[in-house]
Amino acid sequence: MLGNTTLTEFLDGLRTVPQHRPWPRHLLDERGWMDLIHQLAESDWTLLGLWADGGEVHAALRDEEDGAVAVASLSCPERKFPSLSGVRPGAIRLERALRDLWGLTPVGLTDPRPWLDHGRWPLSRPLALPRGPAPETPVDYPFLPVEGEALHIIPVGPVHAGIIEPGHFRFTCSGESVVRLEARLGYAHKGVEELMAGKPLAEAAKLAARLSGDSTVAYSLAFARAVEAATASEAPPRAHWLRALMAELERIANHLLDVGGVCNDAAFAVMLAHCTTLREAVLQANAACFGHRLLMDRIQPGGVTHDLTREGGATLRTLCATLAQRFNILVDIYDDLPSLQDRTVGTGIVRPALARRFGAGGFVGRASMQGGDARKAAAYPPYDELEFAVPTQPLGDVNARIWQRIEELRESLSLVNQLMDGMPGGPLMRPIPTRGGEGMALVEGFRGEILLWLRLSEAGKVVRCHPRDPSWFQWPLLEAAIEGNIVADFPLCNKSFNCSYSGVDL
Amino acid sequence: MRLVRLLLKTLLKGPVTLAPPPADADSLAQLAQGLAARSRAVLGRSLAIRALDAGSCNGCELELQAVGGPVYDLERYGLKFVASPRHADVLLVTGPVTRNMALAARRTFEAMAAPKWVVAVGDCARDGGCFAGSYAVMNGVQEILPVDLVIPGCPPEPQKLLAALLALLETVA
């Protein structure tokens, strides 16, 4: 079986779940799951996600050779399953979270520490049936040991100096150099998966839109597409195009803030001031065209809530023209300043092989030679009709992640223009039929590929929804990127990653 | 050279900053009940603000950052974001207050010197918003801290944030 087996060949002949769309879901027994682990050691398949539903564990995989996507499922009557972490290190935190929330034990996972559960909830195993009792004391979290002479530790957070999300970083340093960074997250855990269970679509969509506020469009799109897949329905063509328009506006706004933010962390505040001003123009155009600055709740299962008027179109065209011109000036300035590049070039390097091992996508992966982009790989409409490049950078440093955003932003500006040129007419919404089923969506948010899987009841309510943020596979790389860098370069590295806290804390 | 050109152009063009909004009437009414004029003389017309994310989705943070940026320019009113609670007069809390953040939020408040005020920003901070009822959240800032002002919205727009903070400035400083 090993060698050059494709994912489709490997799963061929296994029992398939009938109501799972658009990709197949196969049922494996424990032996099949072990075979999968052995095969993963040999194959280049990407682990897209790992989650549980009731007593079942699901792993979503993609064969990068032919682009085939499939879900492999294992029933765990004894509430344990063989861990994938040995062959896919990106699974480590997913399995720790799964153990905290579902009480399923990943056998072979070497890290026994909890992840999302800090021992402060009034219960444990919140998604398991029955749930576990409340812990007697909060978790005493042991950080990984670091041995050596004259090392000192700098604990940072969960409350940070800036206006950012909560998380704890533990730096072990030798002089100025970081020997080890370890992040502890989970502070923003809101119990979203539990809240979504049993909710009607409209309420669950609202929660999906608030998984990570800066990616609200991408998450709403992922939720809507998963619902549409589960119910075998489709949004009207105009809705697809308006969704993509909103998604690209979100990408542009976020990339602008990030480019400015990284420069600001190298004490070049002028760039942040100008990028913020440009970003504000995008947000004001969003509000003028669609009635919300961040475009929250504009995408719903079945379509979109707001149409683009003729004036709205004119606003966006003017915006793109001035944005392109003014952004180019900023890019030239960045390119012109050796004192700024002195901070960004060669800082926080992520090797392509490591990015590959963790299956990291988005600007973090692409700045380290990983070419994946759900808009191409999953080719959901209307991207199959649009022309755009997926740039990559070879060096994987902070500078590469800045250039990655610059190039992606330019592609997005071109996409916005194409979307305006080709926008079809017609209705904005098609009602979702009331029926059960399982659906999965892969959507490219500004950080990378979002996976969202859900199961609907026959009454059309959400039974189980699992969103997997791109940052799950990017956070661990930050810990590698900072190694050997000076402490003062951490803000630069961190901002150049700009991982989501809320999105992974759930 | 390009940088110099940009700086000159920016200088000559004048500020991009929008005109200030009037102090928000609702906020003024909210504040009038609780605050009186208890420390006008102490603070002058200036307040230092410490922003604290108690588990928000990050939407409110984006708008708070915008308020601090050149277009809304919070600092022109004597209001500024500071890095430490030790320097702060106002604790501005976003998010429903997750149980995992409750202790850190309390400690941040305790680290501030009196007189001090708490502002709950966003629908989640008001009452938990769409996360209310979860095993993992406290259903709003008032569950753990004395709240002086609520700025609703999901997220509240920068002009709304400014108007409410100006009301706070008029009432207390």
XYZ file of C-alpha atoms in Angstrom:
679
model
C 0.000 0.000 0.000
C 2.830 2.415 0.663
C 4.887 4.151 -1.986
C 3.026 6.198 -4.569
C -0.523 5.473 -3.473
C -2.937 8.355 -3.998
C -5.411 9.367 -1.318
C -8.281 8.277 -3.543
C -6.699 4.860 -4.100
C -6.023 4.459 -0.413
C -9.626 5.145 0.570
C -11.141 3.326 -2.384
C -13.453 0.495 -1.413
C -14.043 1.751 2.126
C -17.559 2.419 3.300
C -18.682 5.912 2.328
C -21.145 8.088 4.209
C -23.996 8.955 1.811
C -24.946 12.482 2.885
C -21.474 14.039 3.040
C -20.724 16.741 0.482
C -18.924 17.910 -1.585
C -16.014 15.606 -0.719
C -16.446 11.960 0.341
C -16.265 10.758 3.930
C -15.035 7.234 4.544
C -15.457 5.034 7.583
C -12.283 3.373 8.810
C -11.906 0.730 11.471
C -9.021 0.901 13.926
C -6.826 -1.143 11.618
C -7.659 1.130 8.694
C -6.801 4.132 10.857
C -3.407 2.571 11.724
C -2.842 1.946 8.004
C -3.657 5.596 7.416
C -1.023 6.625 9.957
C 1.581 4.424 8.259
C 0.582 5.792 4.898
C 0.805 9.392 6.153
C 4.409 8.700 7.130
C 5.142 7.907 3.484
C 2.784 10.263 1.659
C 2.746 13.969 1.129
C -0.927 14.363 2.019
C -1.849 17.472 3.947
C -3.816 17.179 7.175
C -6.553 19.800 6.739
C -8.300 19.262 10.038
C -8.981 16.850 12.884
C -12.153 17.003 14.951
C -14.733 14.903 16.721
C -18.460 14.448 16.503
C -20.114 12.309 19.144
C -17.941 9.212 19.476
C -16.269 9.646 16.080
C -13.008 11.282 15.101
C -12.696 12.837 11.654
C -9.519 13.709 9.772
C -9.714 15.786 6.590
C -6.883 15.180 4.147
C -5.759 16.512 0.801
C -3.519 14.787 -1.724
C -1.447 17.672 -3.077
C -0.570 15.689 -6.228
C -4.063 15.556 -7.642
C -5.915 17.883 -5.258
C -8.275 15.142 -4.013
C -9.874 15.894 -0.643
C -11.479 13.325 1.642
C -12.505 12.829 5.253
C -11.471 9.672 7.109
C -13.532 8.765 10.181
C -12.920 6.430 13.064
C -15.486 5.367 15.588
C -14.054 5.394 19.142
C -16.334 3.342 21.423
C -13.587 3.203 24.047
C -13.139 6.953 23.824
C -9.616 6.745 22.452
C -8.002 6.848 19.029
C -4.465 6.408 17.692
C -2.813 9.838 17.509
C -1.811 11.381 14.178
C 0.673 13.686 15.904
C 3.654 11.420 15.227
C 3.234 11.753 11.465
C 1.602 15.195 11.320
C 2.887 17.553 14.057
C 0.139 20.030 13.116
C -2.224 17.573 14.821
C -0.650 18.011 18.273
C -2.644 21.043 19.390
C -5.778 19.863 17.611
C -5.607 16.602 19.560
C -4.942 18.393 22.840
C -8.011 20.553 22.211
C -10.030 17.507 21.219
C -9.087 15.755 24.439
C -10.091 18.837 26.475
C -13.441 19.316 24.782
C -14.516 15.737 24.005
C -12.662 13.630 26.531
C -11.333 11.434 23.717
C -7.790 10.215 24.345
C -5.280 10.435 21.495
C -3.151 7.348 22.110
C 0.478 8.105 21.381
C 0.223 11.867 21.829
C 3.312 12.666 23.847
C 2.142 15.995 25.274
C -0.162 15.256 28.239
C -0.933 18.909 28.998
C -4.382 20.379 28.410
C -4.699 23.134 25.799
C -8.005 25.024 25.859
C -9.063 23.875 29.312
C -7.322 26.014 31.936
C -9.289 24.373 34.715
C -11.526 27.423 35.107
C -14.779 26.163 33.620
C -17.615 24.906 35.826
C -17.275 21.523 34.101
C -14.832 19.510 32.022
C -15.165 17.756 28.651
C -17.949 20.229 27.677
C -18.794 18.468 24.408
C -18.790 14.908 25.736
C -21.837 13.031 26.935
C -21.891 12.947 29.867
C -19.797 15.988 30.638
C -17.069 15.822 33.227
C -17.051 17.413 36.678
C -15.573 20.824 37.431
C -11.901 20.646 38.411
C -11.010 21.347 42.008
C -8.190 23.728 41.160
C -7.063 25.538 38.011
C -4.525 23.742 35.828
C -0.963 24.134 37.016
C 0.538 24.388 33.563
C 4.114 23.177 33.303
C 6.045 24.836 30.497
C 8.572 22.761 28.634
C 11.855 22.588 30.520
C 14.848 24.506 29.215
C 18.264 23.645 30.561
C 21.462 25.598 30.284
C 23.609 28.145 32.013
C 22.623 31.770 32.595
C 19.195 31.443 31.061
C 16.448 33.798 32.074
C 12.707 33.644 31.522
C 10.445 36.448 30.333
C 6.740 35.749 30.804
C 4.431 37.939 28.686
C 0.657 38.097 28.776
C -2.159 37.122 28.606
C -2.702 40.881 28.905
C -0.506 42.634 26.347
C 0.694 46.213 26.114
C -1.021 46.906 22.801
C -4.599 46.615 21.635
C -4.346 42.945 20.716
C -5.814 39.591 21.667
C -4.934 37.668 24.850
C -2.291 34.943 24.963
C 0.699 33.996 27.065
C 4.250 33.830 25.724
C 7.076 32.318 27.698
C 10.514 33.342 26.459
C 13.617 31.605 27.677
C 16.602 33.739 26.757
C 20.347 33.650 26.799
C 21.289 37.292 26.949
C 19.342 38.946 24.163
C 18.753 35.781 22.164
C 15.613 33.709 22.454
C 16.483 30.096 23.176
C 12.898 28.918 23.311
C 9.499 30.473 22.956
C 6.443 28.651 24.110
C 2.959 30.005 23.630
C 0.028 29.142 25.835
C -3.327 30.042 24.348
C -6.970 29.328 25.108
C -7.649 32.603 26.951
C -10.239 33.631 24.361
C -12.105 30.301 24.528
C -15.798 31.125 24.347
C -17.194 27.626 23.853
C -18.388 28.394 20.329
C -18.702 24.769 19.229
C -20.976 23.978 22.152
C -23.005 27.147 21.564
C -23.547 26.256 17.917
C -24.940 22.806 18.669
C -28.725 22.767 18.326
C -28.924 26.298 16.930
C -30.996 27.265 13.887
C -28.908 28.333 10.895
C -29.359 32.085 11.409
C -28.068 31.966 14.987
C -25.191 29.640 14.168
C -24.233 31.911 11.242
C -23.996 34.822 13.670
C -21.574 32.837 15.833
C -19.539 31.771 12.797
C -19.202 35.429 11.813
C -17.694 36.106 15.236
C -15.087 33.357 15.398
C -12.409 35.835 14.379
C -13.587 39.389 13.771
C -10.945 40.237 11.194
C -11.981 37.183 9.137
C -15.718 37.589 9.561
C -16.346 37.491 5.804
C -14.243 34.360 5.333
C -15.933 32.521 8.211
C -19.416 33.528 7.093
C -18.524 32.329 3.620
C -17.181 29.028 4.952
C -20.287 28.511 7.078
C -22.618 29.362 4.202
C -20.785 27.082 1.776
C -20.781 24.195 4.259
C -24.535 24.601 4.837
C -25.141 24.744 1.111
C -23.035 21.613 0.646
C -24.884 19.770 3.421
C -28.284 20.624 1.969
C -27.211 20.121 -1.668
C -28.234 23.655 -2.517
C -26.426 26.504 -4.149
C -26.399 30.282 -3.821
C -27.350 32.254 -6.952
C -24.472 33.391 -9.236
C -24.639 37.057 -8.245
C -24.286 36.042 -4.599
C -21.083 34.129 -5.393
C -19.589 37.201 -6.997
C -20.643 39.551 -4.209
C -19.221 37.121 -1.645
C -15.883 37.102 -3.434
C -15.956 40.892 -3.644
C -16.418 41.112 0.124
C -13.738 38.485 0.727
C -11.196 40.418 -1.337
C -12.076 43.695 0.393
C -11.475 41.942 3.710
C -8.117 40.633 2.495
C -7.067 44.091 1.305
C -8.061 45.783 4.571
C -6.216 43.208 6.699
C -3.062 43.140 4.597
C -2.897 46.927 4.741
C -3.049 46.873 8.526
C -0.424 44.129 8.725
C 2.082 45.822 6.418
C 1.721 49.017 8.453
C 1.786 47.092 11.727
C 5.024 45.227 11.016
C 6.763 48.466 10.032
C 5.399 50.140 13.156
C 6.934 47.382 15.269
C 10.264 48.327 13.728
C 9.561 51.890 14.963
C 8.583 53.157 11.504
C 5.262 54.678 12.526
C 4.733 56.692 9.346
C 3.948 53.507 7.452
C 1.267 52.476 9.945
C -0.311 55.943 9.801
C -0.567 55.796 6.012
C -1.648 52.166 5.865
C -4.313 52.847 8.511
C -5.599 55.762 6.457
C -5.851 53.546 3.370
C -7.499 50.796 5.394
C -9.999 53.297 6.741
C -10.926 54.175 3.145
C -11.691 50.482 2.545
C -13.794 50.194 5.702
C -15.737 53.340 4.865
C -16.368 52.003 1.360
C -17.552 48.725 2.940
C -19.999 50.662 5.107
C -21.175 52.773 2.155
C -21.698 49.736 -0.115
C -22.850 47.032 2.257
C -23.792 48.781 5.498
C -21.081 47.400 7.811
C -17.452 48.431 8.101
C -16.208 44.865 8.622
C -18.980 43.331 6.445
C -20.280 41.278 9.359
C -23.332 39.070 8.722
C -23.553 40.121 5.059
C -23.002 36.578 3.852
C -25.701 34.112 4.887
C -26.458 30.512 3.939
C -28.201 30.771 0.583
C -26.675 34.041 -0.571
C -25.930 37.570 0.576
C -28.071 40.160 2.340
C -26.972 43.316 0.521
C -26.714 44.124 -3.164
C -24.121 46.379 -4.702
C -25.764 49.466 -6.183
C -24.454 51.434 -9.161
C -23.136 54.124 -6.790
C -21.541 51.419 -4.662
C -19.758 50.080 -7.712
C -18.459 53.543 -8.562
C -17.241 53.964 -4.970
C -15.287 50.699 -5.148
C -13.731 51.523 -8.522
C -12.502 54.885 -7.259
C -11.276 53.205 -4.085
C -9.242 50.622 -6.003
C -7.686 53.211 -8.302
C -6.538 55.524 -5.507
C -5.552 52.616 -3.292
C -3.325 51.070 -5.955
C -1.597 54.353 -6.593
C -1.092 55.335 -2.951
C -0.091 51.842 -1.873
C 2.600 51.764 -4.572
C 4.173 54.871 -3.039
C 4.293 53.131 0.355
C 5.775 49.992 -1.161
C 8.483 52.053 -2.869
C 9.294 53.661 0.457
C 9.574 50.278 2.139
C 11.803 49.084 -0.658
C 13.942 52.212 -0.332
C 14.714 52.091 3.367
C 17.730 49.987 4.313
C 17.304 50.900 7.997
C 13.838 49.314 7.984
C 14.892 46.272 5.990
C 17.758 45.818 8.380
C 15.107 44.754 10.875
C 12.989 42.623 8.540
C 15.468 40.813 6.282
C 16.759 37.573 7.775
C 14.517 37.932 10.836
C 12.187 35.147 11.968
C 12.949 32.634 9.245
C 10.552 29.741 8.637
C 12.162 27.030 6.535
C 9.983 25.712 3.692
C 10.331 22.121 4.952
C 8.963 23.081 8.363
C 6.058 25.021 6.861
C 5.326 21.923 4.778
C 5.456 19.585 7.798
C 2.859 21.653 9.611
C 0.736 22.140 6.516
C 0.873 25.903 7.026
C -0.928 27.962 4.403
C -1.716 31.630 3.956
C 0.966 34.280 3.800
C 2.982 32.393 6.421
C 3.166 29.262 4.253
C 3.445 31.068 0.937
C 6.289 33.263 2.202
C 8.067 29.924 2.741
C 7.423 28.477 -0.708
C 4.112 26.743 0.004
C 1.854 27.455 -2.938
C -1.517 26.387 -1.558
C -4.550 28.647 -1.880
C -8.115 27.381 -1.434
C -9.301 29.793 -4.114
C -7.264 27.726 -6.590
C -7.232 24.296 -4.925
C -10.926 24.167 -4.041
C -11.684 26.564 -6.952
C -15.046 27.583 -5.544
C -17.076 30.029 -7.596
C -16.460 32.624 -8.849
C -12.683 32.124 -8.536
C -12.780 29.422 -11.202
C -13.666 32.209 -13.646
C -11.170 34.800 -12.461
C -7.535 35.328 -13.259
C -5.113 35.716 -10.421
C -1.693 34.514 -9.414
C -0.734 32.886 -6.123
C 2.682 34.374 -5.443
C 5.239 32.764 -3.142
C 8.561 33.882 -1.647
C 11.601 31.687 -1.124
C 13.164 33.067 2.059
C 10.513 32.811 4.760
C 11.642 35.805 6.830
C 9.680 38.831 8.063
C 10.571 40.641 4.845
C 9.169 37.767 2.793
C 5.922 37.866 4.733
C 5.648 41.610 4.052
C 6.260 41.134 0.326
C 3.842 38.235 0.286
C 1.110 40.535 1.554
C 2.099 43.284 -0.860
C 1.800 40.920 -3.806
C -1.410 39.340 -2.547
C -2.916 42.768 -2.014
C -2.167 43.688 -5.620
C -3.787 40.471 -6.830
C -6.829 41.271 -4.706
C -7.109 44.761 -6.212
C -7.090 43.178 -9.651
C -9.712 40.659 -8.480
C -11.982 43.426 -7.212
C -11.858 45.054 -10.646
C -12.523 41.738 -12.387
C -15.425 41.082 -10.047
C -16.940 44.465 -10.861
C -16.477 43.880 -14.600
C -18.008 40.424 -14.687
C -20.684 40.653 -11.978
C -23.762 38.786 -13.210
C -27.302 39.971 -12.470
C -30.047 38.049 -10.753
C -31.256 37.313 -7.235
C -29.121 37.540 -4.082
C -30.555 34.684 -2.084
C -32.040 31.270 -2.616
C -33.771 29.671 0.383
C -32.011 26.753 2.050
C -34.104 23.558 1.921
C -34.884 22.055 5.321
C -33.030 18.764 5.307
C -30.204 17.019 7.074
C -26.720 16.230 5.844
C -23.038 16.833 6.342
C -21.114 19.556 4.565
C -17.573 20.792 4.462
C -16.112 23.988 3.056
C -12.587 25.143 2.340
C -12.316 28.892 1.996
C -9.299 31.142 1.667
C -9.407 33.796 4.368
C -6.733 36.470 4.566
C -4.664 34.263 6.914
C -5.061 31.153 4.817
C -7.341 28.204 4.363
C -10.311 27.901 6.700
C -11.962 24.505 7.020
C -15.505 24.380 8.286
C -17.385 21.135 8.742
C -20.946 20.735 9.940
C -23.747 18.259 10.374
C -27.351 19.372 10.120
C -30.411 17.644 11.550
C -33.436 16.810 9.409
C -35.079 19.883 10.947
C -32.275 21.970 9.468
C -30.544 22.797 12.745
C -26.848 22.592 13.435
C -26.008 19.398 15.302
C -22.268 19.851 15.151
C -20.067 22.532 13.620
C -16.292 22.572 13.647
C -14.356 25.544 12.278
C -10.598 25.104 11.873
C -8.676 28.364 11.661
C -5.531 28.583 9.491
C -3.588 29.727 12.554
C -3.674 26.221 14.085
C -0.865 25.323 11.694
C 0.919 28.697 11.870
C 1.225 29.354 15.603
C 3.690 26.466 16.134
C 5.921 27.889 13.386
C 6.202 31.195 15.226
C 7.911 29.346 18.057
C 10.447 27.985 15.576
C 10.854 31.277 13.714
C 11.868 33.268 16.790
C 14.563 30.833 17.923
C 17.981 32.506 17.909
C 16.465 35.935 17.217
C 16.653 38.741 19.753
C 13.744 39.413 22.085
C 13.234 42.857 20.564
C 12.427 41.241 17.229
C 9.545 39.234 18.650
C 6.913 41.916 17.985
C 8.099 42.040 14.382
C 7.923 38.285 13.995
C 4.593 38.043 15.769
C 3.020 40.798 13.704
C 4.400 39.296 10.502
C 2.526 36.081 11.423
C -0.538 37.883 12.814
C -2.094 34.612 13.918
C -5.618 34.569 15.242
C -6.213 33.950 18.946
C -9.987 33.926 18.981
C -10.104 31.733 15.867
C -8.040 28.949 17.435
C -9.283 29.389 21.001
C -12.853 28.803 19.812
C 13.829 60.779 -1.170
C 10.462 59.119 -1.707
C 9.859 59.230 2.014
C 10.672 62.953 2.125
C 8.279 63.549 -0.759
C 5.519 61.648 1.027
C 6.091 63.504 4.274
C 6.020 66.892 2.506
C 2.892 65.977 0.590
C 1.181 64.831 3.767
C 2.167 68.046 5.545
C 0.918 70.286 2.767
C -2.334 68.402 2.290
C -3.302 68.862 5.938
C -4.656 66.254 8.333
C -6.902 63.380 7.246
C -8.558 63.547 10.649
C -12.345 63.784 10.728
C -14.195 66.489 12.661
C -15.009 65.451 16.227
C -18.461 64.027 16.947
C -20.521 65.636 19.730
C -20.323 63.826 23.059
C -22.829 61.001 23.003
C -26.036 61.937 24.833
C -26.868 58.375 25.877
C -23.425 57.928 27.348
C -23.682 61.262 29.152
C -26.940 60.153 30.727
C -25.441 56.786 31.729
C -22.433 58.456 33.293
C -24.403 61.181 35.074
C -26.004 58.555 37.298
C -22.849 56.970 38.562
C -20.024 59.436 38.467
C -21.030 62.956 39.531
C -18.090 65.328 39.362
C -15.878 63.441 41.724
C -12.473 63.994 40.261
C -12.565 66.755 37.694
C -9.791 68.670 39.449
C -7.517 65.668 39.831
C -7.312 64.652 36.220
C -7.583 67.839 34.196
C -8.792 67.261 30.660
C -6.887 64.068 30.108
C -7.533 60.367 30.538
C -5.193 57.436 30.050
C -6.926 54.334 28.706
C -5.866 50.721 29.056
C -7.527 48.412 26.529
C -8.115 44.854 27.659
C -9.310 42.038 25.433
C -11.264 39.697 27.678
C -11.951 37.201 24.927
C -13.465 39.272 22.143
C -13.540 38.070 18.538
C -11.026 40.831 17.755
C -13.620 42.933 15.930
C -13.723 45.547 18.704
C -9.903 45.680 18.774
C -9.887 46.590 15.084
C -12.172 49.551 15.694
C -10.247 50.616 18.810
C -7.069 50.619 16.748
C -8.863 52.752 14.175
C -9.857 55.224 16.905
C -6.204 55.576 17.833
C -5.199 56.096 14.192
C -4.840 59.291 12.169
C -8.427 59.440 10.889
C -10.111 59.529 14.313
C -7.081 60.629 16.299
C -8.145 59.996 19.873
C -5.133 61.786 21.292
C -6.265 65.222 20.119
C -8.806 65.176 22.973
C -6.303 64.307 25.678
C -7.348 60.664 25.575
C -4.633 58.127 24.973
C -4.062 54.399 25.068
C -1.329 53.387 27.508
C 0.634 50.180 27.792
C 0.296 49.573 31.525
C -2.685 49.511 33.867
C -0.458 51.359 36.346
C -0.673 54.398 34.079
C -4.354 54.124 33.329
C -7.459 55.962 34.524
C -9.850 53.985 32.372
C -10.037 50.253 31.757
C -11.689 49.611 28.448
C -12.807 45.982 28.258
C -13.900 44.099 25.154
C -15.293 40.585 24.882
C -17.801 38.604 26.950
C -15.106 37.951 29.638
C -14.095 34.350 29.182
C -13.569 32.314 32.332
C -9.995 31.806 31.211
C -9.476 35.608 31.206
C -11.474 36.577 34.292
C -8.537 36.423 36.710
C -6.241 38.410 34.418
C -8.987 41.009 33.918
C -9.506 41.386 37.664
C -5.779 41.707 38.257
C -5.493 44.335 35.551
C -8.219 46.377 37.265
C -6.570 45.932 40.655
C -3.271 47.187 39.241
C -4.846 50.538 38.383
C -4.665 53.462 40.788
C -7.920 55.139 41.918
C -9.858 57.037 40.752
C -10.584 54.623 37.926
C -13.383 53.829 35.533
C -14.432 50.764 33.604
C -15.889 50.993 30.121
C -17.446 47.896 28.551
C -17.034 48.037 24.774
C -19.279 46.054 22.436
C -22.363 43.881 22.767
C -20.352 40.977 24.228
C -18.842 43.128 26.966
C -22.347 44.414 27.784
C -23.971 41.056 28.487
C -22.064 38.294 26.711
C -23.730 39.078 23.380
C -24.128 36.013 21.195
C -21.797 34.071 23.516
C -24.047 34.533 26.571
C -24.923 31.282 28.303
C -21.740 29.454 27.342
C -19.958 27.406 29.973
C -16.811 29.345 29.089
C -17.914 32.974 29.510
C -19.053 35.269 32.313
C -21.816 37.054 30.324
C -20.318 40.531 30.364
C -17.888 42.771 32.211
C -20.352 43.735 34.965
C -20.096 40.165 36.273
C -16.552 40.783 37.476
C -15.950 44.564 37.529
C -17.969 47.711 38.338
C -18.918 49.094 34.901
C -19.327 52.865 34.515
C -20.163 53.036 30.850
C -21.327 50.622 28.170
C -20.650 51.332 24.500
C -22.843 48.890 22.571
C -22.293 47.758 18.991
C -20.891 44.791 17.153
C -18.385 46.239 16.920
C -19.146 49.885 17.823
C -18.040 52.199 15.014
C -15.112 54.522 15.684
C -17.310 57.655 15.685
C -19.535 56.007 18.293
C -16.536 55.019 20.397
C -15.201 58.556 20.181
C -18.523 60.143 21.096
C -18.871 57.901 24.139
C -15.304 58.480 25.292
C -15.799 62.233 24.895
C -18.824 61.946 27.150
C -16.612 60.205 29.695
C -14.048 62.985 29.402
C -16.722 65.672 29.878
C -18.145 63.933 32.897
C -15.052 62.974 34.821
C -12.203 65.165 33.649
